[in-house]
Short mmCIF file of C-alpha atoms in Angstrom, two decimals:
data_model
loop_
_atom_site.label_atom_id
_atom_site.label_comp_id
_atom_site.label_asym_id
_atom_site.label_seq_id
_atom_site.Cartn_x
_atom_site.Cartn_y
_atom_site.Cartn_z
CA MET V 1 121.07 104.90 96.45
CA PHE V 2 117.65 104.30 94.96
CA VAL V 3 116.26 100.73 94.96
CA THR V 4 112.91 99.59 93.58
CA PHE V 5 110.94 96.37 94.10
CA GLU V 6 108.81 95.12 91.20
CA GLY V 7 106.62 92.13 90.34
CA ILE V 8 103.07 90.98 89.77
CA ASP V 9 100.53 90.83 92.60
CA GLY V 10 101.32 87.90 94.86
CA SER V 11 105.01 87.75 93.89
CA GLY V 12 106.15 88.56 97.42
CA LYS V 13 107.75 91.90 96.63
CA THR V 14 106.05 93.68 99.53
CA THR V 15 107.26 90.99 101.94
CA GLN V 16 110.77 91.45 100.58
CA ILE V 17 110.75 95.22 100.87
CA GLU V 18 109.56 94.88 104.48
CA MET V 19 112.38 92.45 105.25
CA PHE V 20 114.89 94.73 103.53
CA ASP V 21 113.53 97.73 105.43
CA ASP V 22 114.07 95.86 108.71
CA TRP V 23 117.60 94.85 107.65
CA LEU V 24 118.52 98.45 106.80
CA HIS V 25 117.40 99.44 110.30
CA THR V 26 119.62 96.76 111.87
CA GLN V 27 122.56 98.02 109.83
CA ASN V 28 121.88 101.63 110.86
CA ILE V 29 121.61 102.62 107.20
CA THR V 30 119.69 105.85 106.85
CA HIS V 31 116.81 105.23 104.48
CA THR V 32 113.28 106.10 103.55
CA ARG V 33 110.61 103.77 102.22
CA ILE V 34 107.89 104.79 99.79
CA LYS V 35 105.20 103.09 97.74
CA GLU V 36 103.75 104.10 94.41
CA PRO V 37 101.24 105.49 94.02
CA ASN V 38 102.40 107.51 97.02
CA GLU V 39 99.33 108.25 99.13
CA ARG V 40 101.30 110.96 100.94
CA THR V 41 101.24 113.12 97.80
CA PRO V 42 98.18 114.86 96.29
CA ILE V 43 98.46 113.09 92.93
CA GLY V 44 99.14 109.73 94.56
CA THR V 45 96.04 110.08 96.73
CA PHE V 46 93.93 110.71 93.64
CA ILE V 47 95.43 107.71 91.81
CA ARG V 48 94.73 105.39 94.74
CA LYS V 49 91.12 106.58 94.77
CA PHE V 50 90.99 106.01 91.02
CA LEU V 51 92.38 102.48 91.34
CA HIS V 52 90.06 101.42 94.15
CA GLU V 53 86.85 102.85 92.73
CA ARG V 54 86.37 100.67 89.68
CA SER V 55 83.49 102.81 88.46
CA LEU V 56 86.00 105.53 87.63
CA GLU V 57 88.17 103.31 85.43
CA TRP V 58 86.42 104.05 82.16
CA GLU V 59 86.43 107.80 82.66
CA PHE V 60 90.11 107.93 81.68
CA PRO V 61 91.48 106.85 78.29
CA THR V 62 94.42 104.48 78.58
CA THR V 63 97.01 107.06 77.56
CA SER V 64 95.58 109.49 80.11
CA GLN V 65 96.11 106.86 82.80
CA LEU V 66 99.76 106.57 81.77
CA TYR V 67 100.26 110.34 81.99
CA LEU V 68 98.55 110.37 85.37
CA PHE V 69 101.07 107.88 86.74
CA LEU V 70 103.93 109.79 85.13
CA ALA V 71 102.74 113.04 86.71
CA GLU V 72 102.87 111.40 90.13
CA ARG V 73 106.33 110.07 89.34
CA TYR V 74 107.60 113.56 88.46
CA TYR V 75 106.29 114.76 91.81
CA ASP V 76 107.91 111.91 93.74
CA SER V 77 111.21 112.33 91.90
CA GLU V 78 111.40 116.06 92.53
CA PHE V 79 110.01 116.36 96.04
CA VAL V 80 110.60 112.97 97.69
CA ILE V 81 113.31 110.83 96.07
CA LYS V 82 115.91 113.39 94.99
CA PRO V 83 115.89 115.34 98.28
CA ALA V 84 116.25 112.09 100.26
CA ILE V 85 119.20 110.93 98.15
CA GLU V 86 120.84 114.35 98.47
CA ARG V 87 120.58 113.97 102.25
CA GLY V 88 122.46 110.68 101.98
CA CYS V 89 119.43 108.42 102.38
CA THR V 90 118.90 105.13 100.63
CA VAL V 91 115.42 105.21 99.07
CA ILE V 92 113.48 101.95 98.69
CA CYS V 93 110.30 101.97 96.65
CA ASP V 94 107.47 99.45 96.31
CA ARG V 95 106.67 99.72 92.57
CA TYR V 96 108.03 102.38 90.23
CA HIS V 97 108.40 102.99 86.49
CA HIS V 98 108.71 99.34 85.48
CA SER V 99 105.31 98.63 87.06
CA THR V 100 103.68 101.50 85.20
CA LEU V 101 105.01 100.25 81.88
CA ALA V 102 104.24 96.60 82.64
CA TYR V 103 100.64 97.28 83.64
CA GLN V 104 99.83 99.94 81.05
CA CYS V 105 101.55 98.12 78.19
CA GLY V 106 100.79 94.56 79.22
CA VAL V 107 97.13 95.11 80.06
CA HIS V 108 95.97 98.18 78.18
CA GLY V 109 98.10 97.75 75.08
CA VAL V 110 100.01 101.01 75.33
CA ASP V 111 102.90 100.87 72.87
CA LEU V 112 106.12 100.03 74.68
CA ASN V 113 107.85 103.00 73.10
CA THR V 114 111.51 103.24 74.04
CA TYR V 115 110.99 106.97 74.65
CA TRP V 116 109.20 106.34 77.93
CA PHE V 117 111.97 104.08 79.10
CA ASP V 118 115.20 105.48 77.70
CA ASN V 119 114.64 109.20 78.30
CA LEU V 120 113.66 109.26 81.96
CA PRO V 121 116.66 111.27 83.23
CA GLY V 122 116.16 113.93 80.56
CA GLU V 123 112.51 114.19 81.53
CA GLY V 124 113.27 114.75 85.20
CA ILE V 125 112.37 111.28 86.46
CA ILE V 126 115.18 109.72 88.46
CA ARG V 127 116.21 106.19 87.54
CA PRO V 128 116.77 103.55 90.22
CA ASP V 129 120.24 102.15 90.85
CA ILE V 130 118.85 98.65 91.39
CA VAL V 131 115.53 97.15 90.27
CA PHE V 132 114.61 93.89 92.00
CA LEU V 133 112.12 91.96 89.87
CA PHE V 134 110.43 89.10 91.72
CA ASP V 135 109.40 86.74 88.95
CA LEU V 136 106.53 84.32 89.53
CA ASP V 137 104.01 82.34 87.50
CA PRO V 138 100.56 83.96 87.99
CA GLN V 139 99.04 80.56 88.79
CA ILE V 140 101.39 80.23 91.74
CA ALA V 141 100.73 83.84 92.74
CA ALA V 142 97.00 83.07 92.86
CA THR V 143 97.53 80.38 95.50
CA ARG V 144 99.23 82.94 97.74
CA MET V 145 96.36 85.37 97.76
CA ASP V 146 93.81 85.37 100.56
CA ASP V 147 90.12 84.88 99.78
CA ARG V 148 89.53 88.61 99.49
CA ASP V 149 92.21 89.09 96.82
CA ARG V 150 91.96 85.76 95.02
CA SER V 151 89.25 87.19 92.77
CA LYS V 152 92.06 89.05 91.02
CA PHE V 153 93.15 85.73 89.58
CA ASP V 154 90.18 84.32 87.70
CA ASP V 155 90.95 83.00 84.20
CA PHE V 156 90.87 86.46 82.64
CA GLU V 157 92.98 87.95 85.40
CA GLN V 158 95.57 85.18 85.15
CA GLU V 159 95.91 85.88 81.44
CA LYS V 160 96.29 89.57 82.21
CA HIS V 161 98.94 88.94 84.85
CA GLU V 162 100.84 86.69 82.45
CA LYS V 163 101.00 89.61 80.01
CA ILE V 164 102.20 91.85 82.82
CA ARG V 165 104.82 89.30 83.81
CA GLN V 166 106.09 89.02 80.23
CA THR V 167 106.29 92.80 79.90
CA PHE V 168 108.36 92.94 83.10
CA LEU V 169 110.71 90.34 81.63
CA ASN V 170 110.90 92.16 78.30
CA LEU V 171 111.81 95.37 80.09
CA SER V 172 114.52 93.58 82.07
CA GLY V 173 116.25 92.68 78.82
CA ARG V 174 116.68 96.38 78.10
CA ASP V 175 117.90 97.47 81.51
CA ASP V 176 121.07 96.22 83.20
CA ARG V 177 119.82 97.62 86.51
CA VAL V 178 117.23 94.85 86.76
CA VAL V 179 118.00 91.85 88.95
CA ILE V 180 115.55 89.01 88.34
CA LEU V 181 114.88 86.87 91.41
CA ASP V 182 113.04 83.55 91.46
CA ALA V 183 110.03 84.30 93.66
CA THR V 184 109.32 80.59 94.20
CA LEU V 185 112.32 80.39 96.54
CA PRO V 186 111.85 80.66 100.33
CA SER V 187 111.54 84.26 101.53
CA GLU V 188 114.71 84.12 103.61
CA GLU V 189 116.73 82.82 100.68
CA ILE V 190 115.45 85.62 98.45
CA HIS V 191 116.19 88.14 101.20
CA VAL V 192 119.82 87.00 101.38
CA LYS V 193 120.15 87.47 97.61
CA VAL V 194 118.70 90.98 97.87
CA ILE V 195 121.22 91.92 100.54
CA LYS V 196 124.15 90.50 98.56
CA VAL V 197 123.20 92.48 95.46
CA PHE V 198 122.72 95.66 97.49
CA GLU V 199 126.03 95.31 99.31
CA SER V 200 127.89 94.49 96.11
CA HIS V 201 126.42 97.50 94.33
CA ASP V 202 127.19 99.77 97.28
CA LEU V 203 130.84 98.64 97.33
CA ASN V 204 131.23 99.11 93.58
CA LYS V 205 129.64 102.53 93.76
CA GLY V 206 132.00 103.52 96.54
CA ALA V 207 135.01 102.31 94.59
CA LYS V 208 133.97 104.34 91.54
CA GLY V 209 133.22 107.43 93.59
#
């Protein structure tokens, strides 16, 4: 099974994937955890450098940025995710295709063309079985950030993150794999919901198989 965790910065998705990772260990469920961009791949390493060195941002047109993320996703799908699933592993991923679309479309104005979303399997990019979307108001997210990261949420950044949030929600309306979770709830309560959805999906998948 392939499960992804999505949401704006400060939504708590990384906390939830860590809790879920720990739970999978306690249940002796064979799994692997990845994060996009995947710094263990050549393309992912380049993207992380690109993201952290702001001076590089304007050297790439917006559409080029989108293709750069898609190139890394092809690599991950072919050499990381698919082989793990074929070995019987559950794959959990911190950010995936929904994040790329939400950030590129919500911030940079890339057209949310259905091609990028509806034709992933035909293009060699594996689709997740479950997408957990941790939904949170950017103003609340800002209060969760430490001093070092709070600069991400000045007035302009809050407006940007609201656009990202809305794009996430728009995408969820087109994808029945998305499970929207209220990120204002206590972490443990959200964690229980994640487990219930996962177990329910696993049982249904087993029944169909």
